[in-house]
mmCIF file of C-alpha atoms in Angstrom:
data_model
loop_
_atom_site.group_PDB
_atom_site.id
_atom_site.type_symbol
_atom_site.label_atom_id
_atom_site.label_comp_id
_atom_site.label_asym_id
_atom_site.label_seq_id
_atom_site.Cartn_x
_atom_site.Cartn_y
_atom_site.Cartn_z
ATOM 1 C CA MET F 86 -63.396 -98.293 25.713
ATOM 2 C CA ALA F 87 -60.656 -101.154 25.125
ATOM 3 C CA ILE F 88 -61.261 -103.605 21.577
ATOM 4 C CA GLU F 89 -63.457 -106.045 22.317
ATOM 5 C CA GLY F 90 -61.755 -109.729 23.053
ATOM 6 C CA SER F 91 -58.899 -107.357 24.511
ATOM 7 C CA THR F 92 -56.864 -108.343 27.793
ATOM 8 C CA ALA F 93 -55.105 -104.939 27.514
ATOM 9 C CA PRO F 94 -55.969 -102.867 30.854
ATOM 10 C CA LYS F 95 -58.622 -100.296 30.578
ATOM 11 C CA LEU F 96 -57.633 -97.037 31.753
ATOM 12 C CA ASN F 97 -60.141 -96.101 34.849
ATOM 13 C CA ARG F 98 -58.856 -92.858 36.511
ATOM 14 C CA ARG F 99 -57.493 -89.861 35.539
ATOM 15 C CA LEU F 100 -54.210 -88.901 33.847
ATOM 16 C CA ARG F 101 -51.417 -87.796 35.999
ATOM 17 C CA LEU F 102 -49.796 -84.198 35.352
ATOM 18 C CA GLY F 103 -46.311 -83.156 35.842
ATOM 19 C CA MET F 104 -45.360 -78.853 35.369
ATOM 20 C CA VAL F 105 -41.606 -77.359 34.723
ATOM 21 C CA GLY F 106 -41.979 -74.159 34.805
ATOM 22 C CA GLY F 107 -45.289 -71.665 35.921
ATOM 23 C CA GLY F 108 -45.053 -70.305 38.945
ATOM 24 C CA ARG F 109 -46.670 -67.172 40.857
ATOM 25 C CA GLY F 110 -46.273 -64.366 38.246
ATOM 26 C CA ALA F 111 -46.208 -66.729 34.884
ATOM 27 C CA PHE F 112 -48.862 -66.175 33.134
ATOM 28 C CA ILE F 113 -49.006 -69.841 30.450
ATOM 29 C CA GLY F 114 -48.448 -71.557 33.441
ATOM 30 C CA ALA F 115 -52.152 -70.832 34.621
ATOM 31 C CA VAL F 116 -54.086 -71.341 31.138
ATOM 32 C CA HIS F 117 -52.688 -74.664 30.593
ATOM 33 C CA ARG F 118 -53.442 -76.139 34.047
ATOM 34 C CA ILE F 119 -57.091 -75.289 33.057
ATOM 35 C CA ALA F 120 -57.113 -76.522 29.629
ATOM 36 C CA ALA F 121 -55.866 -79.785 31.263
ATOM 37 C CA ARG F 122 -58.767 -79.575 33.467
ATOM 38 C CA LEU F 123 -61.431 -78.673 31.230
ATOM 39 C CA ASP F 124 -62.113 -82.511 30.191
ATOM 40 C CA ASP F 125 -61.701 -84.019 33.668
ATOM 41 C CA ARG F 126 -59.034 -86.000 31.927
ATOM 42 C CA TRP F 127 -55.719 -84.453 33.672
ATOM 43 C CA GLN F 128 -55.063 -84.512 37.312
ATOM 44 C CA LEU F 129 -51.650 -82.030 38.143
ATOM 45 C CA VAL F 130 -49.725 -84.154 41.085
ATOM 46 C CA ALA F 131 -46.026 -83.086 40.481
ATOM 47 C CA GLY F 132 -44.125 -79.579 39.673
ATOM 48 C CA ALA F 133 -40.937 -78.025 39.209
ATOM 49 C CA LEU F 134 -42.839 -74.537 38.481
ATOM 50 C CA SER F 135 -39.645 -72.505 39.224
ATOM 51 C CA SER F 136 -35.975 -71.281 38.596
ATOM 52 C CA ASP F 137 -36.500 -70.449 41.997
ATOM 53 C CA PRO F 138 -36.802 -73.160 44.382
ATOM 54 C CA GLU F 139 -38.114 -71.810 47.157
ATOM 55 C CA ARG F 140 -41.276 -69.743 44.398
ATOM 56 C CA GLY F 141 -40.849 -73.582 43.259
ATOM 57 C CA ARG F 142 -42.734 -74.380 46.659
ATOM 58 C CA LEU F 143 -44.182 -71.242 47.492
ATOM 59 C CA SER F 144 -46.078 -72.092 44.546
ATOM 60 C CA GLY F 145 -46.788 -76.041 44.873
ATOM 61 C CA ALA F 146 -48.681 -74.968 47.875
ATOM 62 C CA ASP F 147 -50.729 -72.653 46.096
ATOM 63 C CA LEU F 148 -51.799 -75.659 44.043
ATOM 64 C CA LEU F 149 -52.064 -78.219 46.583
ATOM 65 C CA LEU F 150 -49.286 -80.321 45.849
ATOM 66 C CA ASP F 151 -48.214 -82.839 48.067
ATOM 67 C CA PRO F 152 -45.559 -81.084 49.581
ATOM 68 C CA ALA F 153 -43.250 -84.499 48.523
ATOM 69 C CA ARG F 154 -43.894 -83.909 44.539
ATOM 70 C CA ILE F 155 -42.536 -80.408 44.364
ATOM 71 C CA TYR F 156 -39.113 -80.941 42.897
ATOM 72 C CA ALA F 157 -35.636 -78.245 42.557
ATOM 73 C CA ASP F 158 -35.530 -78.398 39.322
ATOM 74 C CA ALA F 159 -36.647 -80.385 36.311
ATOM 75 C CA ALA F 160 -33.847 -83.087 36.075
ATOM 76 C CA GLU F 161 -34.502 -84.038 40.507
ATOM 77 C CA MET F 162 -38.125 -84.392 39.118
ATOM 78 C CA ALA F 163 -37.962 -86.197 35.968
ATOM 79 C CA LYS F 164 -35.377 -88.937 37.982
ATOM 80 C CA ARG F 165 -38.004 -89.114 41.105
ATOM 81 C CA GLU F 166 -40.964 -89.278 38.785
ATOM 82 C CA ARG F 167 -38.826 -92.154 37.097
ATOM 83 C CA ARG F 168 -39.595 -94.709 39.973
ATOM 84 C CA ARG F 169 -42.353 -93.660 41.502
ATOM 85 C CA LYS F 170 -45.706 -96.465 40.774
ATOM 86 C CA ASP F 171 -47.999 -93.295 40.936
ATOM 87 C CA GLY F 172 -45.447 -91.864 38.676
ATOM 88 C CA ILE F 173 -46.781 -88.876 36.512
ATOM 89 C CA ASP F 174 -48.161 -89.750 32.098
ATOM 90 C CA ALA F 175 -46.763 -86.638 31.057
ATOM 91 C CA VAL F 176 -44.804 -82.910 32.072
ATOM 92 C CA ALA F 177 -46.225 -80.085 31.001
ATOM 93 C CA ILE F 178 -43.103 -77.535 30.110
ATOM 94 C CA VAL F 179 -43.849 -73.686 30.207
ATOM 95 C CA THR F 180 -40.830 -72.153 31.497
ATOM 96 C CA PRO F 181 -38.920 -69.679 29.531
ATOM 97 C CA ASN F 182 -37.826 -70.777 25.545
ATOM 98 C CA HIS F 183 -34.391 -71.752 26.990
ATOM 99 C CA ALA F 184 -35.089 -73.661 29.063
ATOM 100 C CA HIS F 185 -37.227 -75.991 27.230
ATOM 101 C CA ALA F 186 -35.183 -78.454 25.618
ATOM 102 C CA PRO F 187 -32.806 -79.529 28.787
ATOM 103 C CA ALA F 188 -37.052 -80.000 30.735
ATOM 104 C CA ALA F 189 -38.315 -82.258 28.250
ATOM 105 C CA ARG F 190 -35.091 -83.663 27.008
ATOM 106 C CA ALA F 191 -34.703 -85.384 31.049
ATOM 107 C CA PHE F 192 -38.172 -85.912 30.763
ATOM 108 C CA LEU F 193 -37.205 -87.973 27.738
ATOM 109 C CA LYS F 194 -34.559 -89.742 28.970
ATOM 110 C CA ALA F 195 -37.460 -90.649 31.803
ATOM 111 C CA GLY F 196 -40.282 -92.477 29.746
ATOM 112 C CA ILE F 197 -42.485 -90.246 30.157
ATOM 113 C CA HIS F 198 -44.473 -88.121 27.405
ATOM 114 C CA VAL F 199 -44.198 -84.419 26.622
ATOM 115 C CA ILE F 200 -46.401 -81.226 26.137
ATOM 116 C CA CYS F 201 -44.011 -78.309 25.641
ATOM 117 C CA ASP F 202 -44.648 -75.056 24.888
ATOM 118 C CA LYS F 203 -43.966 -72.564 21.385
ATOM 119 C CA PRO F 204 -41.014 -71.945 20.156
ATOM 120 C CA LEU F 205 -39.930 -76.194 20.814
ATOM 121 C CA THR F 206 -35.920 -74.034 21.813
ATOM 122 C CA THR F 207 -34.180 -71.495 20.630
ATOM 123 C CA GLY F 208 -31.934 -73.149 17.855
ATOM 124 C CA ARG F 209 -32.405 -75.906 14.807
ATOM 125 C CA ARG F 210 -29.181 -78.081 16.110
ATOM 126 C CA GLU F 211 -31.615 -78.146 19.593
ATOM 127 C CA ALA F 212 -34.025 -78.815 17.912
ATOM 128 C CA GLU F 213 -33.127 -81.257 15.635
ATOM 129 C CA SER F 214 -31.373 -83.248 17.965
ATOM 130 C CA LEU F 215 -33.962 -83.289 20.910
ATOM 131 C CA ALA F 216 -36.184 -83.795 17.864
ATOM 132 C CA LYS F 217 -34.306 -87.901 17.308
ATOM 133 C CA LEU F 218 -34.307 -87.962 20.941
ATOM 134 C CA ALA F 219 -37.933 -87.944 21.504
ATOM 135 C CA GLY F 220 -38.361 -90.190 17.805
ATOM 136 C CA ASP F 221 -36.003 -92.687 19.437
ATOM 137 C CA SER F 222 -37.957 -92.924 22.343
ATOM 138 C CA GLY F 223 -41.281 -93.337 20.764
ATOM 139 C CA LEU F 224 -42.964 -91.803 23.447
ATOM 140 C CA ILE F 225 -45.664 -89.392 22.586
ATOM 141 C CA PHE F 226 -44.116 -85.151 22.027
ATOM 142 C CA ALA F 227 -46.760 -82.755 21.870
ATOM 143 C CA VAL F 228 -45.703 -79.170 20.889
ATOM 144 C CA THR F 229 -49.374 -76.508 22.359
ATOM 145 C CA HIS F 230 -49.512 -74.345 18.887
ATOM 146 C CA ASN F 231 -52.980 -73.601 20.301
ATOM 147 C CA TYR F 232 -54.701 -72.437 17.938
ATOM 148 C CA THR F 233 -55.452 -76.187 16.175
ATOM 149 C CA GLY F 234 -57.128 -77.334 18.524
ATOM 150 C CA TYR F 235 -59.768 -74.583 17.383
ATOM 151 C CA PRO F 236 -63.118 -76.216 16.478
ATOM 152 C CA LEU F 237 -63.151 -73.760 13.194
ATOM 153 C CA VAL F 238 -58.972 -73.982 12.148
ATOM 154 C CA ARG F 239 -59.834 -77.761 11.925
ATOM 155 C CA GLN F 240 -62.542 -77.080 9.578
ATOM 156 C CA ALA F 241 -60.418 -75.133 7.406
ATOM 157 C CA ARG F 242 -58.339 -76.947 6.839
ATOM 158 C CA ALA F 243 -60.287 -80.044 6.037
ATOM 159 C CA MET F 244 -62.076 -77.831 3.519
ATOM 160 C CA VAL F 245 -59.209 -77.610 1.841
ATOM 161 C CA ALA F 246 -57.870 -81.086 2.025
ATOM 162 C CA GLU F 247 -60.998 -81.994 -0.017
ATOM 163 C CA GLY F 248 -60.487 -78.912 -2.694
ATOM 164 C CA ALA F 249 -63.294 -76.973 -0.906
ATOM 165 C CA ILE F 250 -61.605 -74.332 -2.445
ATOM 166 C CA GLY F 251 -59.347 -75.375 -5.216
ATOM 167 C CA ALA F 252 -55.813 -75.201 -6.041
ATOM 168 C CA LEU F 253 -54.504 -72.905 -2.961
ATOM 169 C CA ARG F 254 -52.596 -69.677 -4.617
ATOM 170 C CA VAL F 255 -52.810 -67.668 -1.634
ATOM 171 C CA VAL F 256 -51.957 -67.210 1.968
ATOM 172 C CA GLN F 257 -52.514 -65.083 3.951
ATOM 173 C CA VAL F 258 -51.653 -64.429 6.987
ATOM 174 C CA GLU F 259 -50.817 -62.144 10.198
ATOM 175 C CA TYR F 260 -50.913 -61.925 13.905
ATOM 176 C CA ALA F 261 -50.628 -58.675 15.741
ATOM 177 C CA GLN F 262 -50.948 -56.836 19.056
ATOM 178 C CA ASP F 263 -50.079 -54.092 21.379
ATOM 179 C CA TRP F 264 -48.457 -54.306 24.392
ATOM 180 C CA LEU F 265 -45.461 -53.941 23.478
ATOM 181 C CA ALA F 266 -45.744 -50.922 21.766
ATOM 182 C CA THR F 267 -44.021 -49.601 24.771
ATOM 183 C CA ARG F 268 -40.592 -50.219 26.824
ATOM 184 C CA ILE F 269 -42.529 -52.608 28.894
ATOM 185 C CA GLU F 270 -40.180 -54.791 29.599
ATOM 186 C CA ASP F 271 -38.415 -52.429 31.721
ATOM 187 C CA SER F 272 -41.510 -51.232 34.020
ATOM 188 C CA GLY F 273 -41.098 -54.459 35.577
ATOM 189 C CA GLN F 274 -42.736 -56.818 34.025
ATOM 190 C CA LYS F 275 -42.192 -60.628 34.301
ATOM 191 C CA GLN F 276 -43.483 -61.557 30.760
ATOM 192 C CA ALA F 277 -42.471 -58.169 28.314
ATOM 193 C CA ALA F 278 -38.524 -58.889 30.305
ATOM 194 C CA TRP F 279 -38.027 -62.246 29.281
ATOM 195 C CA ARG F 280 -39.943 -62.356 25.887
ATOM 196 C CA THR F 281 -37.972 -59.556 24.802
ATOM 197 C CA ASP F 282 -34.210 -61.141 26.432
ATOM 198 C CA PRO F 283 -32.028 -62.739 23.730
ATOM 199 C CA ALA F 284 -31.218 -65.006 26.336
ATOM 200 C CA ARG F 285 -33.615 -66.082 26.918
ATOM 201 C CA SER F 286 -36.315 -66.300 24.895
ATOM 202 C CA GLY F 287 -33.346 -66.900 21.736
ATOM 203 C CA PRO F 288 -32.633 -64.777 18.765
ATOM 204 C CA ALA F 289 -35.782 -63.156 17.453
ATOM 205 C CA GLY F 290 -38.494 -61.742 19.976
ATOM 206 C CA SER F 291 -41.677 -61.170 17.150
ATOM 207 C CA ILE F 292 -41.057 -63.610 15.718
ATOM 208 C CA GLY F 293 -40.817 -66.012 17.826
ATOM 209 C CA ASP F 294 -43.371 -64.799 20.151
ATOM 210 C CA ILE F 295 -46.747 -65.007 17.917
ATOM 211 C CA GLY F 296 -45.097 -64.991 13.942
ATOM 212 C CA THR F 297 -44.551 -69.087 15.520
ATOM 213 C CA HIS F 298 -48.055 -69.347 16.167
ATOM 214 C CA ALA F 299 -49.964 -67.188 12.258
ATOM 215 C CA PHE F 300 -46.432 -69.396 10.321
ATOM 216 C CA ASN F 301 -47.163 -73.536 12.397
ATOM 217 C CA LEU F 302 -51.445 -72.272 11.711
ATOM 218 C CA ALA F 303 -50.960 -71.233 7.802
ATOM 219 C CA GLU F 304 -49.154 -74.402 7.528
ATOM 220 C CA PHE F 305 -52.083 -76.364 9.307
ATOM 221 C CA ILE F 306 -54.996 -75.238 7.126
ATOM 222 C CA ALA F 307 -53.258 -75.025 4.016
ATOM 223 C CA GLY F 308 -51.619 -78.693 4.511
ATOM 224 C CA ASP F 309 -48.514 -78.054 2.667
ATOM 225 C CA GLU F 310 -45.081 -76.491 4.041
ATOM 226 C CA VAL F 311 -43.621 -72.942 3.288
ATOM 227 C CA GLU F 312 -40.303 -73.995 1.737
ATOM 228 C CA ALA F 313 -38.325 -70.337 1.621
ATOM 229 C CA LEU F 314 -39.207 -66.912 2.789
ATOM 230 C CA CYS F 315 -38.101 -63.343 2.908
ATOM 231 C CA ALA F 316 -37.784 -61.440 5.694
ATOM 232 C CA ASP F 317 -37.932 -58.180 6.797
ATOM 233 C CA ALA F 318 -37.300 -57.612 11.178
ATOM 234 C CA HIS F 319 -37.288 -54.332 12.480
ATOM 235 C CA ILE F 320 -36.974 -53.254 16.739
ATOM 236 C CA PHE F 321 -39.235 -49.975 16.149
ATOM 237 C CA VAL F 322 -38.711 -49.494 20.475
ATOM 238 C CA ALA F 323 -35.609 -47.913 21.271
ATOM 239 C CA GLY F 324 -33.391 -50.053 23.325
ATOM 240 C CA ARG F 325 -35.408 -53.255 23.079
ATOM 241 C CA ARG F 326 -32.773 -56.434 21.586
ATOM 242 C CA LEU F 327 -35.347 -58.313 19.328
ATOM 243 C CA ASP F 328 -37.383 -57.411 16.563
ATOM 244 C CA ASP F 329 -41.223 -56.319 17.184
ATOM 245 C CA ASN F 330 -42.685 -56.176 14.067
ATOM 246 C CA ALA F 331 -41.425 -58.129 10.797
ATOM 247 C CA HIS F 332 -42.987 -58.764 7.375
ATOM 248 C CA MET F 333 -42.305 -61.839 5.224
ATOM 249 C CA LEU F 334 -43.050 -62.810 2.108
ATOM 250 C CA LEU F 335 -43.955 -67.251 1.512
ATOM 251 C CA ARG F 336 -43.367 -69.549 -0.720
ATOM 252 C CA PHE F 337 -45.531 -73.086 -0.361
ATOM 253 C CA ARG F 338 -44.283 -76.023 -2.151
ATOM 254 C CA GLY F 339 -47.187 -76.787 -3.627
ATOM 255 C CA GLY F 340 -47.030 -73.821 -5.855
ATOM 256 C CA ALA F 341 -48.667 -71.816 -3.466
ATOM 257 C CA ARG F 342 -47.786 -67.471 -1.949
ATOM 258 C CA GLY F 343 -48.278 -66.100 0.736
ATOM 259 C CA MET F 344 -47.911 -63.207 3.584
ATOM 260 C CA LEU F 345 -46.881 -63.230 7.063
ATOM 261 C CA TRP F 346 -47.021 -60.308 8.732
ATOM 262 C CA CYS F 347 -46.234 -60.045 13.015
ATOM 263 C CA SER F 348 -45.678 -57.224 15.102
ATOM 264 C CA GLN F 349 -45.690 -56.519 18.198
ATOM 265 C CA VAL F 350 -46.049 -52.634 18.167
ATOM 266 C CA ALA F 351 -49.591 -52.568 16.478
ATOM 267 C CA PRO F 352 -51.439 -49.733 18.432
ATOM 268 C CA GLY F 353 -55.506 -51.343 18.874
ATOM 269 C CA GLN F 354 -54.506 -54.514 17.995
ATOM 270 C CA GLU F 355 -54.614 -56.566 21.121
ATOM 271 C CA ASN F 356 -54.505 -60.033 19.448
ATOM 272 C CA GLY F 357 -54.843 -59.838 15.949
ATOM 273 C CA LEU F 358 -54.607 -63.626 14.477
ATOM 274 C CA ARG F 359 -56.105 -64.061 10.959
ATOM 275 C CA ILE F 360 -55.985 -66.562 8.014
ATOM 276 C CA ARG F 361 -57.116 -65.667 4.914
ATOM 277 C CA LEU F 362 -56.824 -68.949 2.065
ATOM 278 C CA TYR F 363 -58.014 -67.940 -1.264
ATOM 279 C CA GLY F 364 -57.741 -71.030 -4.586
ATOM 280 C CA ASP F 365 -58.469 -71.301 -8.348
ATOM 281 C CA LYS F 366 -62.564 -71.951 -6.923
ATOM 282 C CA GLY F 367 -62.317 -69.984 -3.566
ATOM 283 C CA GLY F 368 -61.332 -68.251 -0.386
ATOM 284 C CA LEU F 369 -61.894 -68.906 3.650
ATOM 285 C CA GLU F 370 -61.271 -66.593 6.257
ATOM 286 C CA TRP F 371 -60.684 -66.941 9.517
ATOM 287 C CA GLN F 372 -59.862 -64.654 12.438
ATOM 288 C CA GLN F 373 -59.359 -65.211 16.386
ATOM 289 C CA GLU F 374 -60.818 -63.597 18.096
ATOM 290 C CA THR F 375 -64.080 -64.390 15.968
ATOM 291 C CA PRO F 376 -62.668 -67.403 16.391
ATOM 292 C CA ASN F 377 -66.375 -69.486 15.530
ATOM 293 C CA LEU F 378 -66.996 -68.114 12.740
ATOM 294 C CA LEU F 379 -65.489 -68.689 9.676
ATOM 295 C CA ILE F 380 -66.109 -67.418 6.090
ATOM 296 C CA HIS F 381 -66.466 -69.401 2.942
ATOM 297 C CA SER F 382 -66.807 -67.783 -0.948
ATOM 298 C CA PRO F 383 -67.184 -69.802 -3.428
ATOM 299 C CA LEU F 384 -65.482 -68.501 -6.603
ATOM 300 C CA GLY F 385 -68.600 -65.728 -8.189
ATOM 301 C CA GLU F 386 -71.332 -66.991 -5.783
ATOM 302 C CA PRO F 387 -72.113 -64.760 -2.313
ATOM 303 C CA PRO F 388 -69.636 -65.434 1.139
ATOM 304 C CA ARG F 389 -71.223 -68.505 3.309
ATOM 305 C CA LEU F 390 -71.097 -68.074 6.924
ATOM 306 C CA ILE F 391 -69.839 -71.278 9.209
ATOM 307 C CA ARG F 392 -70.536 -71.106 12.743
ATOM 308 C CA ARG F 393 -68.842 -73.051 15.146
ATOM 309 C CA ALA F 394 -71.685 -76.578 15.775
ATOM 310 C CA GLY F 395 -73.285 -74.767 13.138
ATOM 311 C CA ALA F 396 -75.210 -76.052 9.341
ATOM 312 C CA GLY F 397 -72.185 -76.539 7.527
ATOM 313 C CA THR F 398 -69.564 -78.772 9.894
ATOM 314 C CA THR F 399 -68.198 -81.410 9.664
ATOM 315 C CA ALA F 400 -67.216 -83.779 11.400
ATOM 316 C CA VAL F 401 -64.092 -82.852 12.510
ATOM 317 C CA ALA F 402 -65.240 -79.282 14.369
ATOM 318 C CA ALA F 403 -68.121 -80.940 15.832
ATOM 319 C CA ALA F 404 -65.276 -83.717 17.494
ATOM 320 C CA ALA F 405 -63.120 -79.950 18.668
ATOM 321 C CA SER F 406 -66.875 -78.048 20.052
ATOM 322 C CA ARG F 407 -67.773 -78.568 23.657
ATOM 323 C CA ILE F 408 -71.091 -76.761 23.422
ATOM 324 C CA PRO F 409 -74.557 -75.794 21.522
ATOM 325 C CA ALA F 410 -73.805 -72.988 18.617
ATOM 326 C CA GLY F 411 -73.962 -69.537 19.226
ATOM 327 C CA HIS F 412 -72.175 -70.221 23.204
ATOM 328 C CA PRO F 413 -68.961 -68.960 22.195
ATOM 329 C CA GLU F 414 -66.125 -71.207 22.363
ATOM 330 C CA GLY F 415 -62.214 -69.675 22.595
ATOM 331 C CA TYR F 416 -58.514 -69.437 23.757
ATOM 332 C CA LEU F 417 -59.269 -71.976 26.345
ATOM 333 C CA GLU F 418 -60.986 -74.474 24.689
ATOM 334 C CA GLY F 419 -58.490 -74.775 22.109
ATOM 335 C CA PHE F 420 -55.794 -75.449 24.392
ATOM 336 C CA ALA F 421 -57.753 -78.215 26.906
ATOM 337 C CA GLN F 422 -58.915 -79.766 23.084
ATOM 338 C CA LEU F 423 -54.999 -80.538 22.400
ATOM 339 C CA TYR F 424 -54.903 -81.675 25.940
ATOM 340 C CA ALA F 425 -57.528 -83.497 25.593
ATOM 341 C CA ASP F 426 -56.396 -84.935 22.119
ATOM 342 C CA ILE F 427 -53.288 -86.072 23.787
ATOM 343 C CA ALA F 428 -54.723 -88.234 26.281
ATOM 344 C CA GLU F 429 -56.554 -89.484 24.051
ATOM 345 C CA GLN F 430 -53.715 -90.967 22.399
ATOM 346 C CA ILE F 431 -51.867 -91.715 25.686
ATOM 347 C CA ALA F 432 -55.090 -93.741 26.841
ATOM 348 C CA ALA F 433 -55.242 -95.559 23.938
ATOM 349 C CA ARG F 434 -52.005 -96.555 24.126
ATOM 350 C CA ILE F 435 -52.145 -98.359 27.831
ATOM 351 C CA GLU F 436 -55.547 -99.875 26.303
ATOM 352 C CA GLU F 437 -53.477 -101.257 23.071
ATOM 353 C CA ARG F 438 -56.507 -99.537 20.960
ATOM 354 C CA PRO F 439 -55.862 -96.979 18.268
ATOM 355 C CA PRO F 440 -56.365 -92.917 18.297
ATOM 356 C CA ALA F 441 -60.085 -91.975 18.222
ATOM 357 C CA PRO F 442 -60.584 -90.024 15.047
ATOM 358 C CA TYR F 443 -59.253 -86.765 15.033
ATOM 359 C CA SER F 444 -57.207 -86.424 18.301
ATOM 360 C CA THR F 445 -53.993 -86.761 16.058
ATOM 361 C CA LEU F 446 -53.685 -83.559 15.380
ATOM 362 C CA VAL F 447 -52.426 -82.199 17.658
ATOM 363 C CA PRO F 448 -48.959 -80.464 16.568
ATOM 364 C CA THR F 449 -45.175 -83.143 16.149
ATOM 365 C CA VAL F 450 -42.378 -82.080 17.101
ATOM 366 C CA ALA F 451 -41.999 -82.446 13.794
ATOM 367 C CA ASP F 452 -43.670 -79.084 14.125
ATOM 368 C CA GLY F 453 -41.645 -77.554 16.207
ATOM 369 C CA VAL F 454 -38.504 -78.371 14.686
ATOM 370 C CA ARG F 455 -40.592 -76.826 11.875
ATOM 371 C CA GLY F 456 -40.829 -73.432 13.714
ATOM 372 C CA VAL F 457 -37.691 -73.447 14.671
ATOM 373 C CA ARG F 458 -36.474 -73.198 11.484
ATOM 374 C CA PHE F 459 -38.389 -70.675 10.715
ATOM 375 C CA ILE F 460 -37.110 -68.361 13.295
ATOM 376 C CA GLU F 461 -33.635 -68.787 12.215
ATOM 377 C CA ALA F 462 -34.324 -68.541 8.357
ATOM 378 C CA ALA F 463 -36.792 -65.069 8.878
ATOM 379 C CA VAL F 464 -33.710 -63.845 11.442
ATOM 380 C CA ARG F 465 -30.685 -64.416 8.655
ATOM 381 C CA SER F 466 -32.839 -63.373 5.851
ATOM 382 C CA SER F 467 -34.056 -59.558 7.417
ATOM 383 C CA ALA F 468 -29.709 -59.654 8.567
ATOM 384 C CA ARG F 469 -29.225 -60.218 5.025
ATOM 385 C CA GLY F 470 -31.512 -57.838 3.311
ATOM 386 C CA ALA F 471 -34.513 -59.118 2.813
ATOM 387 C CA ARG F 472 -32.910 -62.222 0.571
ATOM 388 C CA TRP F 473 -34.216 -65.510 0.163
ATOM 389 C CA LEU F 474 -33.981 -68.540 1.996
ATOM 390 C CA GLU F 475 -35.135 -71.915 1.977
ATOM 391 C CA ILE F 476 -36.479 -73.638 5.503
#
């Protein structure tokens, strides 16, 4: 609600969302749409849903959009939505990687908040240029590293910051999958086709697709930045053009050391994102496939199991939980938390009040730049024989 005594306008409507990409045959667009609806703070009203205008038109019809608000491309959408009294409050960009920057730039110039999938861009200079534009605009620019929205990830971050495991020494993070263990990009599988194509995915494969999530999660929970890395990336599937496996050593600014493994050729691994952090007083462990459980191991004591919405959780985790303990929350709710937080930030600006506590934990354009720098450093390091490089 507005600050007492303020004449600021009260937001008495859902925020209006537009989408670029995410049409027929896409995966992540549907995830974003479900997540945006979950807390009932957004309504999808416009879209440029495909690089193929006819597919975009049909996709918009599938979603019951007003035909007048189904656009051929992002530039047209930004221009026309800016002129409408009921124009969109924010745009979600869910295209293949190479199309992120042009779309984001168009909406920033139109004065529209941006929600962009990761990685931010396919190159560092483009990412830094986009970050400068976003900073100059004063607009909200969120990057959807969705795992930062999980309640117990936020709990872990707070525990590290509060000294629950003491001075941080070691960070072990991995993200393993098996869906690219064979060359399915030649079978017509749309997701595999663009994610293994350098023209659309950028200079990295598994490093850019899932390694960036592992990297972001490590920095988010540790509350510290990786200053340098040493990477060994490899292509195991013959004929593939981008890495499908990588191992890295990490050095954190605060003195901690780490390891990162990302792989999309690990049979039996579905979505194996896992992180372990060790300090001089204890350790923490969290796994995405069991997201409602955080293991805290104080030095010399039995491990403690912290369950989402259960005993031992704190306000930061409670703010990201929706249902009672024992009812699992996960992937969609993690995305939804980011959308709820972004909605809160926008509403707070409209109502001229501070945003609610914890709603500013959403990754920003600066985090997006960090991710792109990570990708480029890892690719260069591996190409130079696993040489240590600064990020």
